[in-house]
Coordinates of C-alpha atoms in Angstrom, one line a residue:
M1 CA 150.4 204.9 205.7
V2 CA 148.7 205.6 202.4
I3 CA 146.9 208.9 201.8
V4 CA 144.2 208.6 199.1
L5 CA 142.2 211.5 197.7
G6 CA 139.0 210.3 196.0
F7 CA 137.0 212.6 193.7
N8 CA 134.2 212.7 191.3
G9 CA 133.2 215.4 188.8
F10 CA 133.9 216.7 185.2
S11 CA 134.2 220.5 184.8
R12 CA 133.3 220.3 181.1
G13 CA 130.5 217.7 181.5
A14 CA 127.5 220.0 181.8
G15 CA 128.6 222.0 178.7
L16 CA 129.4 219.0 176.6
F17 CA 126.2 217.1 177.4
A18 CA 124.2 220.2 176.9
R19 CA 125.7 220.8 173.5
H20 CA 125.7 217.2 172.2
Y21 CA 122.7 215.7 174.0
R22 CA 120.5 218.7 175.0
A23 CA 120.9 217.7 178.6
T24 CA 119.3 220.9 179.9
G25 CA 116.1 221.9 181.7
I26 CA 114.3 218.8 183.0
D27 CA 117.1 216.6 181.7
R28 CA 119.9 218.6 183.3
H29 CA 121.0 215.8 185.7
M30 CA 121.3 213.2 182.9
L31 CA 125.1 213.4 182.5
F32 CA 128.2 211.8 183.8
G33 CA 129.9 213.0 187.1
H34 CA 126.8 214.5 188.8
D35 CA 126.9 214.6 192.6
S36 CA 130.6 215.6 192.5
G37 CA 132.6 215.5 195.7
A38 CA 135.8 214.6 197.4
A39 CA 136.9 212.2 200.2
L40 CA 140.1 211.6 202.0
V41 CA 141.1 208.2 203.3
V42 CA 144.2 208.0 205.5
D43 CA 145.7 204.7 206.4
G44 CA 142.3 203.0 205.7
R45 CA 140.2 205.5 207.7
L46 CA 137.8 207.8 206.1
A47 CA 139.0 211.2 207.5
A48 CA 136.7 213.7 205.7
A49 CA 134.3 213.9 202.8
V50 CA 132.1 216.6 201.5
E51 CA 129.8 217.0 198.4
Q52 CA 130.6 219.9 196.1
E53 CA 127.0 221.0 196.1
R54 CA 127.2 221.8 199.8
L55 CA 129.9 224.3 199.0
N56 CA 129.0 225.8 195.6
R57 CA 125.2 225.6 196.4
E58 CA 124.3 224.0 193.0
K59 CA 122.2 220.9 193.6
K60 CA 123.5 217.7 192.1
T61 CA 126.4 219.6 190.5
S62 CA 128.8 217.9 188.1
A63 CA 131.4 220.7 188.5
F64 CA 135.0 219.9 189.2
P65 CA 135.0 219.5 193.0
L66 CA 137.7 222.1 193.7
D67 CA 136.0 223.4 196.9
A68 CA 135.5 219.9 198.2
I69 CA 139.1 218.9 197.6
R70 CA 140.4 222.0 199.3
W71 CA 138.2 221.4 202.3
V72 CA 139.0 217.8 202.9
L73 CA 142.7 218.5 202.6
D74 CA 142.5 221.5 205.0
E75 CA 140.5 219.5 207.4
A76 CA 143.3 216.9 207.6
G77 CA 146.1 219.5 207.6
L78 CA 147.4 218.2 204.3
A79 CA 148.4 219.6 200.9
L80 CA 148.1 218.1 197.5
G81 CA 151.8 217.2 197.5
D82 CA 151.1 214.9 200.6
V83 CA 148.6 212.7 198.7
D84 CA 150.0 209.3 197.6
A85 CA 147.2 208.4 195.2
F86 CA 144.4 210.3 193.5
A87 CA 141.4 208.0 193.0
F88 CA 139.0 209.0 190.3
S89 CA 135.6 207.3 190.2
W90 CA 135.5 206.5 186.5
R91 CA 137.6 204.3 184.1
F92 CA 137.0 204.5 180.4
S93 CA 139.2 201.5 179.4
D94 CA 139.8 200.3 175.9
E95 CA 137.3 197.6 176.6
V96 CA 134.6 200.1 177.6
L97 CA 135.3 202.4 174.6
N98 CA 135.2 199.4 172.2
A99 CA 131.8 198.5 173.6
M100 CA 130.5 202.1 173.2
I101 CA 131.8 202.3 169.6
A102 CA 130.2 198.8 168.9
E103 CA 126.9 200.0 170.2
I104 CA 127.0 202.9 167.7
A105 CA 128.2 200.7 164.8
D106 CA 125.5 198.0 165.5
G107 CA 122.7 200.4 166.2
D108 CA 120.0 201.8 163.9
G109 CA 120.5 204.7 161.6
T110 CA 122.3 205.7 158.4
A111 CA 126.1 205.8 158.1
D112 CA 125.9 209.6 158.4
Q113 CA 124.0 209.3 161.7
K114 CA 126.5 206.8 163.1
F115 CA 129.4 209.0 162.2
G116 CA 127.6 211.9 163.9
R117 CA 127.3 209.8 167.1
L118 CA 131.0 208.8 166.8
K119 CA 132.0 212.5 166.6
R120 CA 130.0 213.2 169.7
L121 CA 131.6 210.3 171.5
T122 CA 135.0 211.5 170.4
S123 CA 134.3 215.0 171.7
I124 CA 133.1 213.6 175.0
Y125 CA 136.0 211.3 175.4
E126 CA 138.6 214.0 174.6
G127 CA 137.0 216.5 176.8
M128 CA 136.1 214.3 179.8
F129 CA 136.9 210.6 179.8
S130 CA 140.5 210.2 178.7
R131 CA 143.3 210.1 181.3
A132 CA 144.8 213.2 179.7
A133 CA 141.4 215.1 180.1
V134 CA 141.2 214.0 183.8
L135 CA 144.8 215.0 184.5
G136 CA 144.4 218.3 182.6
D137 CA 141.1 219.1 184.4
F138 CA 142.7 218.6 187.8
E139 CA 145.8 220.8 186.9
E140 CA 143.6 223.5 185.4
H141 CA 141.5 223.9 188.5
T142 CA 144.1 223.2 191.3
G143 CA 147.3 224.3 189.7
F144 CA 148.7 221.0 190.8
R145 CA 150.1 218.5 188.2
I146 CA 149.4 214.9 189.2
E147 CA 152.2 212.5 188.2
P148 CA 150.4 210.1 185.8
E149 CA 151.2 207.0 187.9
R150 CA 149.5 208.6 190.9
L151 CA 146.2 208.9 189.2
R152 CA 144.2 205.7 189.8
T153 CA 141.0 205.4 187.9
V154 CA 138.4 203.2 189.5
P155 CA 135.5 201.7 187.5
H156 CA 132.3 203.5 188.6
H157 CA 130.5 200.4 189.8
I158 CA 133.5 199.2 191.8
A159 CA 133.6 202.7 193.4
H160 CA 129.9 202.2 194.3
L161 CA 130.7 198.8 195.7
M162 CA 133.7 199.8 197.8
C163 CA 131.7 202.7 199.3
G164 CA 129.1 200.3 200.6
Y165 CA 131.7 197.7 201.5
G166 CA 133.8 200.1 203.6
I167 CA 130.9 201.8 205.3
S168 CA 129.4 198.5 206.3
G169 CA 132.6 197.2 207.8
G170 CA 134.1 195.0 205.1
G171 CA 134.1 191.3 205.4
D172 CA 132.9 188.6 203.0
T173 CA 129.7 189.7 201.1
A174 CA 127.7 189.3 198.0
F175 CA 126.9 192.5 196.1
L176 CA 124.5 194.0 193.7
I177 CA 125.2 197.4 192.1
S178 CA 122.5 199.0 190.0
D179 CA 122.3 202.6 188.7
G180 CA 121.5 204.5 185.6
R181 CA 124.7 203.7 183.9
A182 CA 128.4 203.6 184.8
E183 CA 130.9 203.8 181.9
W184 CA 129.0 201.2 179.9
L185 CA 127.1 198.8 182.2
S186 CA 124.1 199.7 184.4
A187 CA 124.2 196.8 186.8
I188 CA 126.8 194.2 188.1
M189 CA 126.7 191.5 190.7
G190 CA 129.2 189.2 192.4
E191 CA 130.9 188.7 195.7
I192 CA 133.9 189.8 197.8
R193 CA 135.6 186.8 199.5
G194 CA 138.8 187.0 201.4
G195 CA 139.2 190.6 200.2
Q196 CA 139.0 189.7 196.6
V197 CA 136.4 191.2 194.3
R198 CA 134.8 188.8 191.8
V199 CA 132.2 190.2 189.3
F200 CA 129.9 187.7 187.6
D201 CA 130.3 189.1 184.2
D202 CA 127.7 187.0 182.5
A203 CA 125.0 188.6 184.8
S204 CA 125.9 192.2 184.0
I205 CA 123.3 194.5 182.4
D206 CA 124.5 196.9 179.8
S207 CA 123.2 200.5 179.7
R208 CA 120.9 199.8 176.8
H209 CA 118.7 197.9 179.2
S210 CA 119.1 200.1 182.3
L211 CA 116.3 199.6 184.8
A212 CA 117.2 202.8 186.6
M213 CA 117.2 204.8 183.3
L214 CA 113.8 203.5 182.5
F215 CA 112.6 204.5 185.9
G216 CA 114.0 207.9 185.1
V217 CA 111.9 208.1 181.9
I218 CA 108.8 207.1 184.0
T219 CA 109.8 209.9 186.5
R220 CA 109.9 212.3 183.6
Y221 CA 106.6 211.0 182.2
L222 CA 104.9 211.8 185.5
G223 CA 106.1 215.4 185.4
F224 CA 109.2 215.1 187.7
T225 CA 112.9 215.6 187.0
P226 CA 114.7 212.4 186.0
N227 CA 117.8 211.3 187.9
N228 CA 116.6 213.5 190.8
D229 CA 113.0 212.9 191.7
E230 CA 112.7 209.1 191.5
Y231 CA 111.9 209.0 195.2
K232 CA 108.7 211.0 194.5
V233 CA 107.6 208.2 192.2
M234 CA 108.2 205.7 195.0
G235 CA 106.2 207.8 197.4
L236 CA 103.4 208.3 195.0
G237 CA 103.1 204.5 194.5
G238 CA 102.2 204.2 198.2
Y239 CA 98.8 205.7 197.4
A240 CA 97.8 202.6 195.4
E241 CA 95.9 199.6 196.9
P242 CA 98.4 196.9 197.9
A243 CA 97.7 194.8 194.9
G244 CA 97.7 197.7 192.4
T245 CA 94.8 199.6 190.9
P246 CA 93.5 198.0 188.7
P247 CA 95.0 194.5 188.8
G248 CA 97.8 193.8 186.3
N249 CA 101.1 195.6 185.6
P250 CA 101.5 197.0 182.1
F251 CA 105.3 197.5 182.6
L252 CA 105.7 193.8 183.4
E253 CA 103.5 192.8 180.5
H254 CA 104.9 195.1 177.9
V255 CA 108.3 196.5 178.9
L256 CA 110.4 194.4 181.2
E257 CA 111.5 190.9 179.9
L258 CA 113.2 188.7 182.5
R259 CA 115.9 186.3 181.3
E260 CA 117.9 183.4 182.7
G261 CA 120.8 184.0 185.0
G262 CA 119.3 187.1 186.6
T263 CA 119.5 189.3 183.5
Y264 CA 116.7 191.2 181.8
R265 CA 115.9 193.2 178.7
I266 CA 114.1 196.5 178.1
P267 CA 112.9 196.9 174.5
Y268 CA 113.5 200.6 173.9
H269 CA 116.7 202.5 174.4
P270 CA 116.3 204.6 177.7
R271 CA 117.0 207.9 175.7
A272 CA 114.1 207.2 173.3
V273 CA 111.7 209.4 175.4
R274 CA 109.2 210.0 172.7
A275 CA 108.8 206.3 171.9
Y276 CA 108.4 205.6 175.6
Y277 CA 105.8 208.2 176.1
E278 CA 103.7 206.8 173.2
L279 CA 104.1 203.3 174.7
F280 CA 103.1 204.4 178.1
D281 CA 100.0 206.3 176.8
R282 CA 99.0 203.1 175.0
I283 CA 99.5 200.6 177.7
F284 CA 97.9 202.7 180.4
G285 CA 95.1 203.9 178.1
T286 CA 95.7 207.6 178.3
G287 CA 97.1 210.5 176.3
P288 CA 99.0 213.7 177.0
E289 CA 95.8 215.4 178.4
G290 CA 95.3 212.6 180.9
R291 CA 98.8 212.4 182.4
E292 CA 97.9 214.9 185.2
D293 CA 95.1 212.7 186.6
F294 CA 96.1 211.8 190.1
A295 CA 94.7 208.2 189.9
L296 CA 96.6 207.5 186.7
R297 CA 99.8 208.9 188.2
V298 CA 99.4 206.6 191.2
R299 CA 98.7 203.6 189.0
V300 CA 101.8 204.3 186.8
A301 CA 104.0 204.9 189.9
R302 CA 102.8 201.7 191.6
A303 CA 103.5 199.7 188.4
A304 CA 106.9 201.2 188.1
Q305 CA 107.7 200.4 191.7
E306 CA 106.5 196.8 191.3
M307 CA 108.7 196.6 188.1
V308 CA 111.8 197.6 190.1
E309 CA 110.9 195.1 192.9
V310 CA 110.4 192.2 190.4
A311 CA 113.6 192.9 188.4
T312 CA 115.9 193.3 191.4
A313 CA 114.3 190.2 193.1
H314 CA 115.1 188.4 189.9
Q315 CA 118.8 189.5 190.1
V316 CA 119.1 188.7 193.7
A317 CA 117.7 185.2 193.3
A318 CA 120.3 184.5 190.7
L319 CA 123.0 185.9 192.9
R320 CA 121.8 183.7 195.9
A321 CA 122.1 180.6 193.6
R322 CA 125.8 181.5 192.8
S323 CA 127.1 182.7 196.1
D324 CA 126.4 181.1 199.5
L325 CA 127.4 184.3 201.4
P326 CA 124.6 185.3 203.9
R327 CA 125.1 189.1 203.5
L328 CA 124.3 191.5 200.6
V329 CA 125.8 194.9 199.9
F330 CA 123.4 196.8 197.6
E331 CA 124.6 200.1 196.1
G332 CA 124.0 202.4 193.2
G333 CA 121.2 204.9 192.5
L334 CA 118.5 202.2 192.5
A335 CA 119.5 201.3 196.1
L336 CA 117.9 204.6 197.3
N337 CA 114.6 202.9 196.6
C338 CA 114.0 202.0 200.3
V339 CA 110.7 200.2 199.7
N340 CA 112.5 197.8 197.4
N341 CA 115.4 197.5 199.8
T342 CA 113.2 196.2 202.7
K343 CA 111.5 193.7 200.4
L344 CA 114.9 192.4 199.3
L345 CA 115.9 191.9 202.9
E346 CA 112.8 190.2 204.0
E347 CA 112.2 188.0 200.9
S348 CA 115.6 187.2 199.5
G349 CA 116.9 184.9 202.1
Y350 CA 119.8 187.1 203.1
D351 CA 120.5 187.5 206.8
E352 CA 121.7 191.1 206.2
V353 CA 121.2 193.7 203.4
E354 CA 123.4 196.8 203.7
V355 CA 122.7 200.1 201.9
S356 CA 125.0 202.9 202.8
Y357 CA 124.4 206.7 203.2
G358 CA 126.5 207.1 200.0
A359 CA 124.6 204.6 197.9
S360 CA 124.0 207.0 195.0
D361 CA 126.7 209.0 193.2
P362 CA 127.8 211.1 196.1
G363 CA 129.3 207.8 197.5
V364 CA 131.7 207.1 194.6
A365 CA 134.3 209.7 195.8
I366 CA 134.4 207.7 199.0
G367 CA 134.3 204.3 197.2
A368 CA 137.2 205.3 194.8
A369 CA 139.4 206.2 197.7
F370 CA 138.4 203.1 199.6
S371 CA 139.2 201.0 196.5
V372 CA 142.7 202.3 196.1
A373 CA 143.4 202.0 199.8
H374 CA 142.2 198.4 199.8
E375 CA 144.3 197.5 196.9
A376 CA 147.3 199.1 198.6
G377 CA 146.8 196.6 201.5
D378 CA 145.3 199.1 204.0
A379 CA 142.5 197.5 206.2
L380 CA 139.4 199.7 205.9
V381 CA 138.6 201.0 209.4
P382 CA 135.0 200.8 210.6
P383 CA 132.7 202.3 211.8
V384 CA 132.3 205.1 209.2
S385 CA 130.3 208.0 210.5
P386 CA 128.1 210.0 208.0
Y387 CA 129.1 213.2 209.8
L388 CA 132.2 213.9 207.6
G389 CA 131.7 217.4 206.4
P390 CA 132.3 221.0 207.7
E391 CA 131.6 222.0 211.2
Y392 CA 131.3 225.7 212.3
G393 CA 132.0 226.8 215.8
D394 CA 130.5 229.4 218.1
A395 CA 132.5 232.2 216.5
A396 CA 131.3 231.4 213.0
I397 CA 127.7 231.2 214.3
E398 CA 128.0 234.5 216.1
A399 CA 129.4 236.2 213.0
A400 CA 126.5 234.9 210.9
L401 CA 124.0 236.1 213.4
E402 CA 125.6 239.5 213.4
R403 CA 125.3 239.7 209.6
Y404 CA 121.6 239.2 210.1
A405 CA 121.2 241.6 212.9
G406 CA 117.8 243.3 212.8
R407 CA 116.1 240.3 211.1
V408 CA 116.7 237.8 213.9
R409 CA 116.9 237.6 217.6
S410 CA 118.8 234.9 219.5
R411 CA 119.7 233.7 222.9
V412 CA 122.0 231.0 224.3
L413 CA 120.3 227.9 225.5
D414 CA 121.3 226.5 228.9
D415 CA 120.3 223.0 227.9
V416 CA 120.0 222.6 224.1
A417 CA 118.2 219.2 224.1
A418 CA 115.8 219.8 227.0
E419 CA 114.7 223.3 225.8
T420 CA 114.3 222.2 222.2
A421 CA 112.2 219.2 223.4
A422 CA 110.0 221.6 225.2
L423 CA 109.5 223.7 222.0
L424 CA 108.6 220.5 220.1
E425 CA 105.7 219.7 222.4
E426 CA 103.7 222.1 220.3
K427 CA 102.8 222.2 216.6
V428 CA 106.0 224.0 215.5
V429 CA 108.7 223.4 213.0
V430 CA 112.3 223.7 214.2
G431 CA 115.5 224.1 212.1
W432 CA 118.2 222.0 213.8
Y433 CA 121.8 222.8 212.9
Q434 CA 124.6 221.0 214.8
G435 CA 128.1 219.6 214.4
R436 CA 129.5 218.4 211.1
T437 CA 127.6 218.2 207.9
E438 CA 126.2 214.8 206.9
Y439 CA 127.3 213.1 203.7
G440 CA 124.8 211.9 201.1
P441 CA 121.3 212.9 200.1
R442 CA 119.6 212.4 203.5
A443 CA 119.7 214.7 206.5
L444 CA 120.8 212.5 209.3
G445 CA 120.3 214.7 212.3
N446 CA 122.8 217.5 212.0
R447 CA 121.2 219.6 209.2
S448 CA 117.6 218.7 209.8
I449 CA 114.1 220.2 210.1
L450 CA 112.3 218.6 213.1
A451 CA 108.7 218.5 214.1
N452 CA 106.3 216.6 216.4
P453 CA 104.7 213.6 214.6
R454 CA 101.6 213.4 216.8
F455 CA 99.9 216.1 214.7
A456 CA 98.3 214.6 211.6
D457 CA 98.4 217.9 209.6
I458 CA 102.1 218.6 210.4
K459 CA 103.1 217.0 207.0
D460 CA 101.0 219.5 205.2
I461 CA 102.4 222.4 207.1
I462 CA 106.0 221.4 206.4
N463 CA 105.3 220.6 202.7
T464 CA 103.5 223.8 201.9
R465 CA 105.0 226.4 204.2
I466 CA 108.6 225.1 204.6
K467 CA 109.7 222.8 201.9
H468 CA 107.6 224.1 199.0
R469 CA 107.0 220.6 197.6
E470 CA 104.2 218.3 196.6
P471 CA 101.5 217.6 199.2
F472 CA 101.7 213.8 198.8
R473 CA 105.3 213.6 200.0
P474 CA 105.8 211.7 203.3
F475 CA 108.3 212.5 206.1
A476 CA 110.8 210.2 207.9
P477 CA 110.9 209.7 211.6
I478 CA 114.1 209.7 213.7
V479 CA 114.1 207.4 216.7
L480 CA 116.4 205.9 219.3
E481 CA 117.8 202.6 218.1
D482 CA 117.0 200.8 221.3
I483 CA 113.3 201.5 221.1
A484 CA 112.9 201.4 217.3
P485 CA 111.6 197.7 217.3
D486 CA 108.9 198.7 219.8
V487 CA 107.6 201.5 217.4
F488 CA 108.2 199.9 214.0
V489 CA 108.0 196.4 212.6
M490 CA 111.6 196.0 211.7
G491 CA 111.8 192.3 210.7
K492 CA 115.4 191.3 210.3
K493 CA 116.7 194.8 210.8
R494 CA 117.8 196.0 214.2
T495 CA 119.3 199.2 213.1
S496 CA 118.6 201.6 210.1
P497 CA 120.9 204.6 210.6
Y498 CA 120.8 206.0 207.0
M499 CA 117.1 206.1 206.1
T500 CA 117.6 203.4 203.4
F501 CA 114.8 201.0 204.6
V502 CA 111.1 201.4 205.4
F503 CA 109.1 199.6 208.0
P504 CA 105.4 199.4 209.1
V505 CA 104.4 201.3 212.2
Q506 CA 103.5 199.0 215.1
P507 CA 99.7 199.0 215.5
A508 CA 100.0 200.3 219.1
H509 CA 101.8 203.5 217.7
V510 CA 99.8 204.2 214.6
D511 CA 97.5 206.8 216.2
A512 CA 100.5 208.4 218.2
I513 CA 102.7 209.3 215.2
P514 CA 100.4 210.1 212.1
G515 CA 102.7 212.8 210.9
A516 CA 105.6 210.3 210.5
A517 CA 103.7 207.5 208.7
H518 CA 103.1 207.4 204.9
V519 CA 99.6 206.8 203.6
D520 CA 100.4 203.0 203.4
G521 CA 101.3 202.9 207.1
T522 CA 105.1 202.7 206.6
S523 CA 108.0 204.9 207.7
R524 CA 111.5 205.4 206.3
I525 CA 113.2 205.6 209.7
Q526 CA 116.5 206.7 210.9
T527 CA 117.8 205.0 214.1
V528 CA 120.2 206.9 216.3
T529 CA 122.6 205.8 219.1
R530 CA 124.1 207.8 221.9
E531 CA 127.5 207.0 220.5
G532 CA 126.7 207.9 216.9
N533 CA 125.0 211.3 217.6
P534 CA 124.9 212.1 221.3
L535 CA 123.0 215.4 221.1
M536 CA 120.3 214.0 218.9
A537 CA 120.0 211.0 221.1
E538 CA 119.7 213.4 224.1
L539 CA 117.0 215.4 222.3
L540 CA 115.0 212.3 221.5
A541 CA 115.2 211.0 225.0
A542 CA 114.1 214.4 226.4
F543 CA 111.2 214.7 223.9
T544 CA 109.9 211.2 224.6
A545 CA 110.1 211.8 228.4
R546 CA 108.1 215.0 228.0
T547 CA 105.5 213.8 225.5
G548 CA 105.4 210.0 225.4
V549 CA 105.8 210.3 221.6
P550 CA 108.7 208.0 220.7
C551 CA 110.2 209.8 217.6
L552 CA 110.5 213.1 215.8
I553 CA 109.9 214.0 212.2
N554 CA 113.3 214.6 210.5
T555 CA 113.5 216.1 207.0
S556 CA 116.4 217.8 205.3
F557 CA 117.2 221.4 206.1
N558 CA 116.6 222.9 202.7
V559 CA 113.7 223.9 200.4
A560 CA 112.9 222.2 197.1
G561 CA 115.6 222.6 194.5
E562 CA 118.4 223.6 196.8
P563 CA 121.1 221.6 198.5
I564 CA 121.0 220.9 202.2
V565 CA 122.4 223.9 204.2
N566 CA 126.0 223.8 205.1
A567 CA 127.2 227.1 206.7
P568 CA 125.4 229.0 209.4
E569 CA 124.4 231.8 207.0
E570 CA 122.6 229.3 204.8
A571 CA 120.7 228.0 207.7
I572 CA 119.6 231.5 208.8
A573 CA 118.6 232.4 205.2
C574 CA 116.5 229.3 204.8
F575 CA 114.9 229.9 208.2
L576 CA 114.0 233.5 207.2
N577 CA 112.7 232.5 203.7
T578 CA 110.3 229.9 205.1
E579 CA 107.7 229.7 207.9
M580 CA 109.9 227.8 210.2
D581 CA 109.1 228.7 213.8
Y582 CA 112.5 228.4 215.5
L583 CA 116.1 227.7 214.5
V584 CA 118.4 225.9 216.9
L585 CA 121.8 227.0 215.6
G586 CA 124.5 225.3 217.7
R587 CA 123.8 226.5 221.3
R588 CA 121.6 229.5 220.1
L589 CA 117.9 229.6 219.8
V590 CA 117.0 231.9 216.9
T591 CA 113.7 233.6 216.3
K592 CA 112.5 236.1 213.7
A593 CA 112.6 239.8 214.7

């Protein structure tokens, strides 16, 4: 049996990037190690995992994951001394560092400017990237000294790959990994055959031509937070006419250059924000004063979405030509673009496209641990539930309610599913807090806000009164897997358990669930089985039996800018600080005093 602790996060990352690269304010997420977390794999089985943000309450934190490490070990009844290997989700090898140094040496600027960049790289390397820095960081925070041979560094893209590979059940598969940047590259492709990973190196994209970083600059241009709000751009693009408004795509004409072999080039460095803003203003015929115009923002967002679709389709076509495997694992931050995922599935020729609940950087802690276990010869054990984090029992819930005595009232429900379904018949918003915390950026039915989708204005109610976010944002439906194809046009998919694909609503159900459909008639669905989440499946069955409505709105239990709630106290605080109508906290129905 091999016990592997996977982790991601740099304690000094935020300070170093703020000092050297001004990564603060709107750019505060543009650094290495964000979405820190920890995962424990025992004998090939993912035993526990939690994101550090759920415990320190700092969204997308890059902090050293001390709380997460402590929790996963406590959950398994283990100590640091029991761990056989410590898997860190970054590897800054000599090859990587040589490439980074060469980029500086070959780049524009004077000798003094280049030496300044080298000094910054040296500071970052010594403070974060070197093995000595990783070992020192771990010992400083935990008091435990890892024997150097027990620290296994895993290339960031391979950690992404092994997260998706393990969660999807392993087996032979082609893969595409695309994110902002790993150590040096921004995208890789290849295949896993017979358990052996083969990267097609000539098709890799270096970070100077990062599609995801360009999408982040567009996100910033539209007034959102880069490396955080890209999904808002995807949603905003849905307001455009299907062919774009007006015809033509300035990004495809002036920015993205497709090349042979599935590669592409982007003419400006992704950090050159000012140059990009000037370019975008020119090609879209606007200026700083016109960037707030909704029609322009929709046009830019739709063009950006189409650019992502064209670039990834170009990569996947090249991958299909080199690998005859019928299945694709797609991971990395760009794989959270669920509109693109569905098009890849339906148009690429693959029988299956798999995108996990850990596709973005929360998943690399899992993937690093899976990678080391796989190399050690352990078979990765499917299925891998997303419900991997802390669970709080009746005693903890009672204690939390006692702390809020005078502000809330509560009673024990005789039948949690049936009585919650009865509440949801009306135009109400219900906080739903059950079982173990989900892993990843989506609420998957245990830390959720629920509502009845038959009310067309329920989206406005949740956006303005609960979530405090932009009014154009859509909401996702949660539906029983066995009836999902009757409600949504699922194409090749029969299951979508992680909200990573979108599907058109079947014509017969369009009028029944207006609150769960985007303006373009699609929904980013989560399918649920009785085996995977028995209580949620029971609630859905009871709700449908009472109302004839086949799904519920499911959005994450938080407000804008905050992590999804974890502990009962956080659920109660969120409930009290919003206009939620009810909170179902375990077996307790909570109302405001």
